[in-house]
Coordinates of C-alpha atoms in Angstrom, one line a residue:
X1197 CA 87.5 92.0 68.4
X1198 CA 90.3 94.0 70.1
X1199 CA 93.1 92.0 71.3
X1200 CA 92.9 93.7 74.6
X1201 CA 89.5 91.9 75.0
X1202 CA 91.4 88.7 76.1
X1203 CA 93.6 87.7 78.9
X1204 CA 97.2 88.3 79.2
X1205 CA 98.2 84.7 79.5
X1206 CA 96.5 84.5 76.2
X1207 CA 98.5 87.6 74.9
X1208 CA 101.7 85.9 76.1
X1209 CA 100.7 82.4 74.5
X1210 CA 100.2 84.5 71.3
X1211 CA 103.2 86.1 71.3
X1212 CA 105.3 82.8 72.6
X1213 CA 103.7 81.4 69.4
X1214 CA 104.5 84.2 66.9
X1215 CA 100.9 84.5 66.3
X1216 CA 101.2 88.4 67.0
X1217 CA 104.2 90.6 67.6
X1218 CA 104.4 93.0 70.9
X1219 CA 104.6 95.9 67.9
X1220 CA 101.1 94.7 67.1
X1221 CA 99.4 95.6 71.1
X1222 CA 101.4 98.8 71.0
X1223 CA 99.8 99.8 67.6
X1224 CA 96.5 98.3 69.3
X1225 CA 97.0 100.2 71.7
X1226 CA 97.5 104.0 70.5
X1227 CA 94.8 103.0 67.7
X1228 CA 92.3 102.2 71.0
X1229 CA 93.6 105.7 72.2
X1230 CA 93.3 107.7 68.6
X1231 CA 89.4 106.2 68.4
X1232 CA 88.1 107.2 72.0
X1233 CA 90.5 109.2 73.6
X1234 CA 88.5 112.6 72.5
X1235 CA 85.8 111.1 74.1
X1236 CA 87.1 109.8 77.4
X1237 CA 90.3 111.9 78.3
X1238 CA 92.4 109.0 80.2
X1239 CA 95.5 110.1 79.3
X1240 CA 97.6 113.3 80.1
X1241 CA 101.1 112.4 78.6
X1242 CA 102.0 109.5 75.9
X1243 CA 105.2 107.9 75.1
X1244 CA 104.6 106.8 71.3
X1245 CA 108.0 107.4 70.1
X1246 CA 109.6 105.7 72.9
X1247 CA 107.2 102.5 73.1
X1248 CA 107.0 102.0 69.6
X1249 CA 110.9 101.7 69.8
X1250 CA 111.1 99.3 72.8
X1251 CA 108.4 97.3 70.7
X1252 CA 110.5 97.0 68.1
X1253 CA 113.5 95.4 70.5
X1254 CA 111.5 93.4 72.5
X1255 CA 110.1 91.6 69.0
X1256 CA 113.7 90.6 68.3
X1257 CA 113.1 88.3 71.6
X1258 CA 110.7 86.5 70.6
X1259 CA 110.6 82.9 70.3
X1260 CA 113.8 82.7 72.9
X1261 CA 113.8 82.2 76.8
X1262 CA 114.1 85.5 77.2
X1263 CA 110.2 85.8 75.9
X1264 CA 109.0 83.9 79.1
X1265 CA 107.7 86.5 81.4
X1266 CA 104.1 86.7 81.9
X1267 CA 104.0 90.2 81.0
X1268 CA 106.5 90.2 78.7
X1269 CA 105.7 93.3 75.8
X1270 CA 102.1 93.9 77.4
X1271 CA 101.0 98.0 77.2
X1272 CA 100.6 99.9 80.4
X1273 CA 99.4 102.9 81.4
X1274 CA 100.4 104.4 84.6
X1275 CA 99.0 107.2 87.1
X1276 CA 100.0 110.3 86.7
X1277 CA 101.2 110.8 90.3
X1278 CA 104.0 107.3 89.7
X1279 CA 107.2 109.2 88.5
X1280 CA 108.7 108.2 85.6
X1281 CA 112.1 108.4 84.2
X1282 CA 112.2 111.2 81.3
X1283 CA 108.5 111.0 80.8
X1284 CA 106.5 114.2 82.3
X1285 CA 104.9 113.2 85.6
X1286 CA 102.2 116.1 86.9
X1287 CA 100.0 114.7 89.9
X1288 CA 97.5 116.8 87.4
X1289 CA 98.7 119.8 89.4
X1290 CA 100.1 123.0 87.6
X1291 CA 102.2 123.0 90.3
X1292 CA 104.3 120.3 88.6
X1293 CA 103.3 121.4 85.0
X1294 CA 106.9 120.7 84.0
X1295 CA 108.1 118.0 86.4
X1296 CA 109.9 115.7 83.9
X1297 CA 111.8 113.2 87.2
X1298 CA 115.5 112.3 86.9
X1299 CA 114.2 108.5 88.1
X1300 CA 112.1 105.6 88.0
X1301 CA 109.0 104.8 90.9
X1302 CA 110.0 101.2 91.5
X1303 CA 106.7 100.0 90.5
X1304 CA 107.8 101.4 87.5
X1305 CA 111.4 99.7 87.5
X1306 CA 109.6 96.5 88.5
X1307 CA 107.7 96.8 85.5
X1308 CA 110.2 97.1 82.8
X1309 CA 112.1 94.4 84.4
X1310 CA 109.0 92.4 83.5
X1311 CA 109.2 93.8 79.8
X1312 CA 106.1 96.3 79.3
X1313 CA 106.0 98.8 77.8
X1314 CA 104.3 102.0 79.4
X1315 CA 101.9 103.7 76.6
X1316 CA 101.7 107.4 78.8
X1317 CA 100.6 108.3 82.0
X1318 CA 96.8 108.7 82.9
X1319 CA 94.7 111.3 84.6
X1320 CA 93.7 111.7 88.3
X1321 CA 92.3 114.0 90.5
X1322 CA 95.0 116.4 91.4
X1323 CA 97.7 115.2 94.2
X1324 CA 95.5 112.1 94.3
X1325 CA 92.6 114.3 96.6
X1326 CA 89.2 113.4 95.3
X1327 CA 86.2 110.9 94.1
X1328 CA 85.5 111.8 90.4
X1329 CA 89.1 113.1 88.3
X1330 CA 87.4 116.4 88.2
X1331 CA 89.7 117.9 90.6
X1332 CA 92.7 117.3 87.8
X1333 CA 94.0 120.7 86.2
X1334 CA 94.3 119.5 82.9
X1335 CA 91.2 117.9 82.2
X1336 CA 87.9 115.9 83.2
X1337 CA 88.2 112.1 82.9
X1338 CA 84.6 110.2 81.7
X1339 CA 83.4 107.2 82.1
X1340 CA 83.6 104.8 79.2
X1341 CA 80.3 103.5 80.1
X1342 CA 78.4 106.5 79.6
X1343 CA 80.7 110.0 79.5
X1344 CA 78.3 111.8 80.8
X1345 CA 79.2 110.5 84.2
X1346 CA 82.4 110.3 86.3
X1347 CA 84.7 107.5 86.1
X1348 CA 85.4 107.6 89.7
X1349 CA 89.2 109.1 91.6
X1350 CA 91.1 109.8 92.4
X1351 CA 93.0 106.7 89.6
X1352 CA 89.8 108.0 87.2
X1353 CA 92.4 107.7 84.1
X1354 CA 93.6 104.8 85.3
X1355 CA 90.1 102.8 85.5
X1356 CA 88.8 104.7 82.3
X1357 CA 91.9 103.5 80.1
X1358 CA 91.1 100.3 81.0
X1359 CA 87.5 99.4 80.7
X1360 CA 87.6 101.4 77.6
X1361 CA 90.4 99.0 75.9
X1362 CA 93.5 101.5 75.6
X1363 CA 95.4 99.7 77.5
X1364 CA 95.4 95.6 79.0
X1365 CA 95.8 97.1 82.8
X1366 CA 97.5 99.9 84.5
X1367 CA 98.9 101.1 88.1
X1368 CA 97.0 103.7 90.4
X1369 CA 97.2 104.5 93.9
X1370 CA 94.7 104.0 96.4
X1371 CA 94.5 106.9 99.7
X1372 CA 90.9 106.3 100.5
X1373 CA 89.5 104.0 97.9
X1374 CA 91.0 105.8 94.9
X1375 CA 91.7 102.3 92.8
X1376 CA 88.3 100.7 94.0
X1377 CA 86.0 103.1 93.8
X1378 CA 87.2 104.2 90.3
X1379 CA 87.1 100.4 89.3
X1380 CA 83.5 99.5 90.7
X1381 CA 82.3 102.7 88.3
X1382 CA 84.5 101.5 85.3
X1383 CA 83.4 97.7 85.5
X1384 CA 87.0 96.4 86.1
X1385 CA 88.9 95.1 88.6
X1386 CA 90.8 97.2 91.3
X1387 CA 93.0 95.8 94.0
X1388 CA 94.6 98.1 97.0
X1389 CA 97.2 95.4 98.4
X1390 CA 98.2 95.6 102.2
X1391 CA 100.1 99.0 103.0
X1392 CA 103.7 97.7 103.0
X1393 CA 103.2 95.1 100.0
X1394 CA 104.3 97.2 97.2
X1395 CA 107.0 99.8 97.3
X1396 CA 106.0 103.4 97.7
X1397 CA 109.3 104.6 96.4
X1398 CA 108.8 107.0 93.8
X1399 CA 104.7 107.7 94.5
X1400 CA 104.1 111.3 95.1
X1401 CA 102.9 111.3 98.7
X1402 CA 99.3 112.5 99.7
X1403 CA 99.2 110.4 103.0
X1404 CA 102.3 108.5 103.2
X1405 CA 100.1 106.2 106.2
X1406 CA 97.4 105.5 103.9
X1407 CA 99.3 105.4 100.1
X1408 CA 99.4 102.5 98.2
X1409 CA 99.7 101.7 94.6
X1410 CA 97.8 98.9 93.3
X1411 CA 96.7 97.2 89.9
X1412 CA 93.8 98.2 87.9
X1413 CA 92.9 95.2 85.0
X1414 CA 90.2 93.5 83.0
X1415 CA 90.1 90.3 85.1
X1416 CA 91.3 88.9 88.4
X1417 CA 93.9 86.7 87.0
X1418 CA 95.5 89.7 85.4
X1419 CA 95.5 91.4 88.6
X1420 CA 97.0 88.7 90.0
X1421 CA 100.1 89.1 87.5
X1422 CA 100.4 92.3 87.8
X1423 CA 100.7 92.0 91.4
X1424 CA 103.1 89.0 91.1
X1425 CA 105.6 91.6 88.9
X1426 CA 105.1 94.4 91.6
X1427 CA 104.9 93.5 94.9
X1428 CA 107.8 92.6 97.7
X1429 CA 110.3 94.3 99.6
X1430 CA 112.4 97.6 98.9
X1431 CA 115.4 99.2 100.5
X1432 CA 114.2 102.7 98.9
X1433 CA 111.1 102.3 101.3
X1434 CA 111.3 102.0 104.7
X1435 CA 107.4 101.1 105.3
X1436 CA 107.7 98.2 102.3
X1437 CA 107.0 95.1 104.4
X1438 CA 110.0 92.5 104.3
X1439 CA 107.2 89.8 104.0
X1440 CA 107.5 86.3 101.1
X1441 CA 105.2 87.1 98.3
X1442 CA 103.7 83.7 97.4
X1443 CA 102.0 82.7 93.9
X1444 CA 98.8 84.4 93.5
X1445 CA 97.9 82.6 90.5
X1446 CA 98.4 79.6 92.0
X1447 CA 95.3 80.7 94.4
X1448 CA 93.2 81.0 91.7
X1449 CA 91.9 77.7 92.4
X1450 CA 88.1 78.4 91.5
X1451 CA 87.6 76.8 95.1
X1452 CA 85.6 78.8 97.5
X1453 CA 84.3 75.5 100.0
X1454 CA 84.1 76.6 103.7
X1455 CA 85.3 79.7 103.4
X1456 CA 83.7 81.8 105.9
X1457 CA 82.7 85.6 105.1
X1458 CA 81.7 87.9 107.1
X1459 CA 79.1 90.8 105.5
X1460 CA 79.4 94.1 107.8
X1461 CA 75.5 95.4 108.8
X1462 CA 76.9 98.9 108.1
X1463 CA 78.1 98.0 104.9
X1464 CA 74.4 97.2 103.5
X1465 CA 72.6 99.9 105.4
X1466 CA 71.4 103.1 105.4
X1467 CA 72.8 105.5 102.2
X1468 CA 73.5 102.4 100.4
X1469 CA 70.9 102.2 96.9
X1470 CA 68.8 98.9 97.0
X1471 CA 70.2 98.1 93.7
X1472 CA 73.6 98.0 95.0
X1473 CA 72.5 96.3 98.0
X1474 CA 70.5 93.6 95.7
X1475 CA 73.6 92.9 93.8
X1476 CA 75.7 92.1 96.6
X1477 CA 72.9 89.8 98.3
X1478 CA 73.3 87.7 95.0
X1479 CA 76.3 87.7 94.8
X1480 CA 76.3 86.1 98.0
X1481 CA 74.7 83.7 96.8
X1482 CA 77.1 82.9 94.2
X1483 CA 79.5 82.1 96.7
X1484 CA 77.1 80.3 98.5
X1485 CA 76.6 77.9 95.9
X1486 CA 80.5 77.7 95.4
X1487 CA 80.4 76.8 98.8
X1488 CA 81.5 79.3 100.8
X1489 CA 79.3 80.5 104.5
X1490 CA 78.3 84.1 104.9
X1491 CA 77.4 85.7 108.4
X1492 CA 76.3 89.2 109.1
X1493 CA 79.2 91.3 111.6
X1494 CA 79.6 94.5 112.9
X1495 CA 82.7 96.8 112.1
X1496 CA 80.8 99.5 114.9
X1497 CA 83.1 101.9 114.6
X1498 CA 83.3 102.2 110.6
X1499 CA 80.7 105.0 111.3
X1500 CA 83.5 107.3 112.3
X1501 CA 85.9 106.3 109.4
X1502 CA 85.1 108.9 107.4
X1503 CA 86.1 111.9 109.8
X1504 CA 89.3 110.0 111.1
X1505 CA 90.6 109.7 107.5
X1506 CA 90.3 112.9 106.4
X1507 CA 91.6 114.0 109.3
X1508 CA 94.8 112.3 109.1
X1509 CA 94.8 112.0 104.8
X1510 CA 94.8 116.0 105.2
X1511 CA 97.7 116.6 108.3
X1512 CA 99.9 114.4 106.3
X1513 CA 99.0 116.3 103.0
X1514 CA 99.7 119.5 104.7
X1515 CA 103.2 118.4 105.8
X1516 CA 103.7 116.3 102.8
X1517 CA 102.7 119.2 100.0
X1518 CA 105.2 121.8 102.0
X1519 CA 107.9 120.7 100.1
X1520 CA 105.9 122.4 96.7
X1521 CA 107.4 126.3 97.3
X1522 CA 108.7 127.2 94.3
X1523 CA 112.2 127.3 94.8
X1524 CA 113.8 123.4 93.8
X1525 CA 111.4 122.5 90.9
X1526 CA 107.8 122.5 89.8
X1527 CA 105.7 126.3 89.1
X1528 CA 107.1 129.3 90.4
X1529 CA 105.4 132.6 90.5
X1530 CA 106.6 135.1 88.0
X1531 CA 105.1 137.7 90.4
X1532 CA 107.5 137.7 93.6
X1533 CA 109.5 140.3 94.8
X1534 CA 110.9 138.1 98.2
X1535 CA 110.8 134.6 99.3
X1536 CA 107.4 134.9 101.3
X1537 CA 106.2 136.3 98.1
X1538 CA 107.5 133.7 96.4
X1539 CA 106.4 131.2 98.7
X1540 CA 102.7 132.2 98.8
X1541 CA 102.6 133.2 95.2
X1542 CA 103.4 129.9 94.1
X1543 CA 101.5 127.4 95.8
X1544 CA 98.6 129.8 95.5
X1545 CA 98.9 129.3 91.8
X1546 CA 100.0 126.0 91.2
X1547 CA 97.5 124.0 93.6
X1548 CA 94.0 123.8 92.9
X1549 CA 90.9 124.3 95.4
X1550 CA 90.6 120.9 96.2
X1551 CA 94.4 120.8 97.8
X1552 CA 94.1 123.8 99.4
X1553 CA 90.9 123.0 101.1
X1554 CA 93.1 120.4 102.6
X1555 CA 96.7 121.5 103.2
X1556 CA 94.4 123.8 105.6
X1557 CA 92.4 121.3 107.0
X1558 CA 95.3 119.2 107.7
X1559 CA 97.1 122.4 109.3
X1560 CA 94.5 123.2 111.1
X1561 CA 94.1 119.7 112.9
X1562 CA 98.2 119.8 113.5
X1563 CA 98.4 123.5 115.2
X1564 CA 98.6 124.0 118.7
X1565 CA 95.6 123.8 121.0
X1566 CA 93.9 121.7 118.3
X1567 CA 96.6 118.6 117.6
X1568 CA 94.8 116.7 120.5
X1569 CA 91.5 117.4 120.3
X1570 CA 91.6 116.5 116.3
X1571 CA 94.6 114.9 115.2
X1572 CA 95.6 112.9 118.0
X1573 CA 92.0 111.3 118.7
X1574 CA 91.5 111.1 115.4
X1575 CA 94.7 108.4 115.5
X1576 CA 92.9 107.0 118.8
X1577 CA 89.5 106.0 116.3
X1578 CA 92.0 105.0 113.9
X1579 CA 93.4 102.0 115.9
X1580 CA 90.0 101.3 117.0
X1581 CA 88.8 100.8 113.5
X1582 CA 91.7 98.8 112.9
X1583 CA 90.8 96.6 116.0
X1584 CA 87.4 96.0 114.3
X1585 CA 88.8 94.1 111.5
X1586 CA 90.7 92.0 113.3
X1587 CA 87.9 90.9 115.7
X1588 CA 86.3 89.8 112.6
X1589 CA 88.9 88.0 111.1
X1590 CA 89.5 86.5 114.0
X1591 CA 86.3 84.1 113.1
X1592 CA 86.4 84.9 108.8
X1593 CA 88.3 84.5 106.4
X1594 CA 87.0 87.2 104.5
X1595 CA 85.1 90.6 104.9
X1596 CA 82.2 91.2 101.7
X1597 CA 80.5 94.3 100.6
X1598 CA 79.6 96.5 97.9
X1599 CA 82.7 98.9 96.8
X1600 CA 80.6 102.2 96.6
X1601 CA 76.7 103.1 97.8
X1602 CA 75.9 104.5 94.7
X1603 CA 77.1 103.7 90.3
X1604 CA 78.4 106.5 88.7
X1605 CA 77.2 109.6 89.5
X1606 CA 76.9 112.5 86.8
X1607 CA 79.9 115.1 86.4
X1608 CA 79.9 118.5 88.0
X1609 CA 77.1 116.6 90.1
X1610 CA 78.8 116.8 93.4
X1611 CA 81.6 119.3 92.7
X1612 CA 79.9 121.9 94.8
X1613 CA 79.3 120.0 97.6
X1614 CA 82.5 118.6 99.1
X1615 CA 81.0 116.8 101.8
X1616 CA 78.8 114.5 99.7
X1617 CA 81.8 114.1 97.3
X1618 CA 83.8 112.8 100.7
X1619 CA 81.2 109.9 101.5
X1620 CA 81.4 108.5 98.4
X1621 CA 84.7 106.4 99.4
X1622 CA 82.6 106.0 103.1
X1623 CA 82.9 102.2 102.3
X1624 CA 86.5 102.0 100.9
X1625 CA 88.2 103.9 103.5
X1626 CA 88.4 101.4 106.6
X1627 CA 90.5 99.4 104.5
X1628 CA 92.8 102.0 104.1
X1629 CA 92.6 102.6 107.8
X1630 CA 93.7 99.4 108.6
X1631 CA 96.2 98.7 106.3
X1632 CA 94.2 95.5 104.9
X1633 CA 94.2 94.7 101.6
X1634 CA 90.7 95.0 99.6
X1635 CA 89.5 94.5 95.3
X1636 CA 86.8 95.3 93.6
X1637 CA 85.1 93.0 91.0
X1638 CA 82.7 94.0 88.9
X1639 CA 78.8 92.4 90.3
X1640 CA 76.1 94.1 88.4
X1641 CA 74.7 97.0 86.9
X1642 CA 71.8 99.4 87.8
X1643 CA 70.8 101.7 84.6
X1644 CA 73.4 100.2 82.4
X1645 CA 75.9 101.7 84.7
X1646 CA 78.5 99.0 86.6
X1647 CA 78.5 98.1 90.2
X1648 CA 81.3 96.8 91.7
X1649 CA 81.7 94.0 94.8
X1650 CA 84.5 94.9 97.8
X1651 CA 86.4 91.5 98.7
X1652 CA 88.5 92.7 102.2
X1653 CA 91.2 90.1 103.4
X1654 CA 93.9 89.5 106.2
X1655 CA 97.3 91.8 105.7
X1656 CA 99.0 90.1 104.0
X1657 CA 96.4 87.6 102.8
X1658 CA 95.7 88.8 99.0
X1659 CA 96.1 85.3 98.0
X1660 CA 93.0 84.4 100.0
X1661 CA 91.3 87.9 98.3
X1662 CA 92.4 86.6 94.8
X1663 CA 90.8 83.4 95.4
X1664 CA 87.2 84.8 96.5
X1665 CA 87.6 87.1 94.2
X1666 CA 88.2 84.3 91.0
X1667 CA 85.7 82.0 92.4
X1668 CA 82.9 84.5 91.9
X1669 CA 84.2 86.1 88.7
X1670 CA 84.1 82.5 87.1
X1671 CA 80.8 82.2 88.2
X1672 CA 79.6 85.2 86.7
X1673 CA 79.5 86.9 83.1
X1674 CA 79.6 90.8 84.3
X1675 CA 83.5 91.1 83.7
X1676 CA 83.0 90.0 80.3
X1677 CA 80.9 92.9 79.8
X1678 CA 82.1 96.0 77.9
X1679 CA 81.2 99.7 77.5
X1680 CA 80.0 100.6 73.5
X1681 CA 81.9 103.1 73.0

């Protein structure tokens, strides 16, 4: 049994009781990575020399008060597009092949305030832009459960390092759906907070409107620690939200009686597989049983979310990937003769397809004689969406779904058809839209391959998420469940 197969409030009870030694999860942890890593491919940088060595200090705490944080010496991994003092960060784009940043994301400075230790940073789809971690430029993620499929994006690495034991839970960032979607395919639990709960500072920006970096873990109550250690205000980002984080884990209260959750008819319709619809009804009827009231609502205008976000996730790409030109850091072309040359040459060869199909989407939508008819009205949808939610929480406390239509689809399956790669996240990407926080617990499988359940709150309200989300979890044996690799 791997250590990593238990909580971390057990992992810190361990440790407070000098039953195990944080030296003893960071050698877990790179053992984890030295079995499977061939196989899965989470990781594109690792930190052994410097991990081992904060191990090593952090064990001559132990047994004091200064021992007493929840996370105290737990392993992290962390996305690749979260910069990191010292330690390579890529966005898996050659364009930032040899990025090594000068300062800490403060997620990241959060973190090591709380005492972890970061193992490496993990693979993604390439400036976050994608549904399967096959649009990185290093290397194609799997999926733990079976690596012959995708482990979901664009936080692929992220997911995969988790469900397949290398580390106890890591950070990833979710645009569109990018730390659900991969978690519903990996069988662990995902959480995009409310846009404004967790600092941005230090996240290289696809859509700086829709960004948000999240926690990926084995169980909700880890989730809920991890957001505990990262969430709240931050002068080094203006759109962090000035607003109280409360306790989560003192939601986790198992207690789900009169709660009232709305389902959304467009959630459970058309596109979605009857297996994933079948898990959903019963898990339903879990929370039923805890108690809780379920209604079917209508988000009507969901039907146009997927247009409206990549719309707006591609304008702010193209502004926000302009600063990439070859001249302050990152790849530059060793074939220029001028500037424009050097310009063109460079982003040409440091970004991959994927990024350039939207730098030129987003261009596109932003040039004159096309801002209004695309851009502007795709902002007009984007409020109405928005709207949508909050009719329904004006009467529910919480909006219930499946996280994706589909499991885990085979690699290289969609990579030639962008389109049908794009509505994979068509059920993930409201949230985004309306800045509402939203998790993803694992609720079944169909051919051995995990489906995940989408718990959508209030802003603001994760509290009320974490709850749902634990009552059901509890109830249920699926996160329990692991891949046999």
């Amino acid at each position: 049994m791997s250590l990593f197969d238990q909580k971390v409030s057990d992992l810190h009870e361990q440790l407070h009781k000098k039953e195990i030694s944080v030296s003893d999860l960071v050698d877990e942890s790179y053992k984890r990575i030295a079995e499977v890593e061939t196989q899965v491919s989470a990781f594109l940088t690792l930190d052994e020399e410097r991990a081992r060595s904060q191990a090593k200090k952090l064990d001559e705490k132990l047994g004091t008060d200064e021992a007493k944080g929840l996370l105290f010496g737990m392993p992290v991994g962390v996305k690749d597009n979260i910069v990191t003092k010292d330690l390579r960060t890529t966005a898996a784009s050659q364009i930032l092949h040899n990025f090594d940043p000068i300062y800490d994301a403060t997620v990241v400075t959060k973190l090591q305030e709380a005492e972890t230790i970061t193992i490496g940073k993990l693979n993604m789809d390439e400036f976050a832009m994608g549904s399967s971690t096959e649009n990185s430029s290093f290397k194609k993620t799997k999926n733990p459960w079976n690596i012959e499929t995708v482990p979901g994006g664009s936080s692929g690495g992220s997911a995969a390092a988790v469900a397949a034991g290398e580390v106890p839970f890591s950070l990833g960032s979710d645009t569109g759906g990018s730390i659900r979607q991969p978690a519903s395919f990996c069988g662990v639990v995902g959480l995009k907070p409310t846009y404004g709960r967790v600092s941005r500072f230090g996240l290289i920006a696809f859509a700086s409107s829709l960004d948000q970096i999240g926690p990926i873990t084995r169980t909700v109550e880890d989730n809920a620690y991890v957001l505990q250690a990262i969430a709240g205000v931050d002068p080094m980002d203006s759109t962090s939200a000035n607003v109280e984080v409360p306790s989560y884990v003192n939601a986790l209260t198992g207690d789900v009686k009169g709660l009232k959750i709305g389902v959304p008819k467009e959630y459970i319709g058309e596109g979605v597989n009857p297996e994933v619809r079948e898990s959903v009804m019963k898990a339903l009827a879990t929370l039923e049983k805890l108690g809780a009231t379920w209604e079917e609502v209508s988000l009507p205008h969901s039907k146009y979310a997927l247009s409206t976000y990549y719309l707006l996730s591609s304008s702010e790409a193209s502004a926000n990937l302009a600063r990439f030109d070859g001249v302050r850091y990152g790849y530059r072309s060793p074939n220029s003769n001028n500037l424009m040359e050097l310009y063109k040459n460079s982003r040409a060869e440091g970004f991959g397809d994927e990024v350039k199909r939207r730098i030129m989407l987003g261009t596109f939508a932003l040039s004159s004689g096309y801002y209004d008819a695309y851009y502007k009205k795709a902002q007009k949808a984007r409020t109405l969406i928005k709207k949508d939610f909050e009719d329904v929480f004006a009467k529910y406390d919480v909006i219930v779904g499946p996280t994706t239509p589909t499991p885990a689809f085979k690699i290289s399956e969609k990579t030639s058809d962008p389109l049908t790669m794009y509505a994979n996240d068509i059920l993930t990407i409201p949230v985004n839209l309306a800045g509402v926080p939203g998790i993803s617990v694992p609720c079944g499988f169909d051919q051995g391959l995990p489906l995940g359940l989408q718990i959508i709150g209030k802003h603001f309200d994760e509290a009320t998420v974490y709850r749902v989300a634990h009552a059901f979890e509890q109830a249920t044996d699926f996160h329990k469940q692991k891949p046999g690799l």
